[in-house]
């Protein structure tokens, strides 16, 4: 395996992932959008395969500098809900807390690609104090979601201090950590890290994983350490053309996850971040894939297909709807046509 992280275009050329003549153009791309490919992910890439699904997620492309009219720096519209630096409060019972803008790896399709990477990096002490004060002052906040950036780029000591402070706020009953680290840099998640997460509140981990090949034996071991420590693990996946937009890949991914004791949580329709057009699929494709998984894949491996409505209106399920209304029923009920997993329709009233 590649012994080290790839952090520059020169590193990509040396690893055989980019042709030397493409380097100057890509230097402009990585000037704008941060680059790191972890050693674990670099080792998975087959440089001879131009369609490699791991390379497709992490190796930059000149197309990233082409912005379509419907692409924006804040595609899901979180900015208006930022109530303090690093704190986003869009839904009443949960807040996002972003202790860092850094990631361990940079996905080329990231919806926060405009803010992650260099620049502000970590939240200052004063901003962290203000964030904790905000949570403490809002008793409706049942859950704090640590995201970023990737909270697991912080040291165990720093992460532990944040959890200690949240533990002192009695109404925080759940802390959720969104991270790609258990998959892309599994050695970072030691047994001690996992033990550190077990708290007065329930700590949940949501890992981001897009392709079954990412779930190496090392990633499987890191996930095992989390679950064994009593941290329930969920997953989220972005539906990506050129990576996972086919039923076989998704089925293999979701099956592997449940064997690792991970519940597939969300399948995200791609957000329209700048320069990400090469990953687009249509909602009809996404629904078709969900339809194919329904019935042939165990129910515990089925995620909810969701869209974050541009402009800040929120996340909504957009999976196939098996019910079509066909008329009025008796006594206030309605008549429906309901589609079974084989595509056959049945009349039903309710
Ligand atoms: C996605 C998101 C959440 C979490 O939503 P869940 O449906 O609970 O996973 C919370 N706050 C914001 C601003 C979000 O974008």
Short mmCIF file of C-alpha atoms and ligand atoms in Angstrom, two decimals, residues 76 78 88 90-91 94 96 145 176 265-266 308 315, ligand 1:
data_model
loop_
_atom_site.label_atom_id
_atom_site.label_comp_id
_atom_site.label_asym_id
_atom_site.label_seq_id
_atom_site.Cartn_x
_atom_site.Cartn_y
_atom_site.Cartn_z
CA UNK A 76 -28.26 23.41 1.18
CA UNK A 78 -27.25 26.33 6.03
CA UNK A 88 -26.01 25.85 12.91
CA UNK A 90 -32.06 24.66 11.67
CA UNK A 91 -34.24 22.05 13.42
CA UNK A 94 -30.69 19.43 17.26
CA UNK A 96 -24.70 21.28 14.33
CA UNK A 145 -24.18 16.92 16.01
CA UNK A 176 -23.78 12.48 17.11
CA UNK A 265 -29.13 5.75 7.44
CA UNK A 266 -29.25 8.18 4.52
CA UNK A 308 -31.61 18.72 1.11
CA UNK A 315 -34.01 17.56 4.31
C1 LIG B 1 -28.81 17.31 8.05
C2 LIG B 1 -28.88 18.28 9.16
C3 LIG B 1 -29.18 17.86 10.46
C4 LIG B 1 -29.43 16.42 10.82
O1 LIG B 1 -30.62 15.95 10.28
P1 LIG B 1 -31.13 14.48 10.60
O2 LIG B 1 -32.28 14.30 9.68
O3 LIG B 1 -31.50 14.45 12.05
O4 LIG B 1 -30.00 13.54 10.32
C5 LIG B 1 -29.28 18.81 11.45
N1 LIG B 1 -29.08 20.12 11.18
C6 LIG B 1 -28.79 20.55 9.94
C7 LIG B 1 -28.59 22.01 9.71
C8 LIG B 1 -28.67 19.65 8.89
O5 LIG B 1 -28.37 20.10 7.66
#
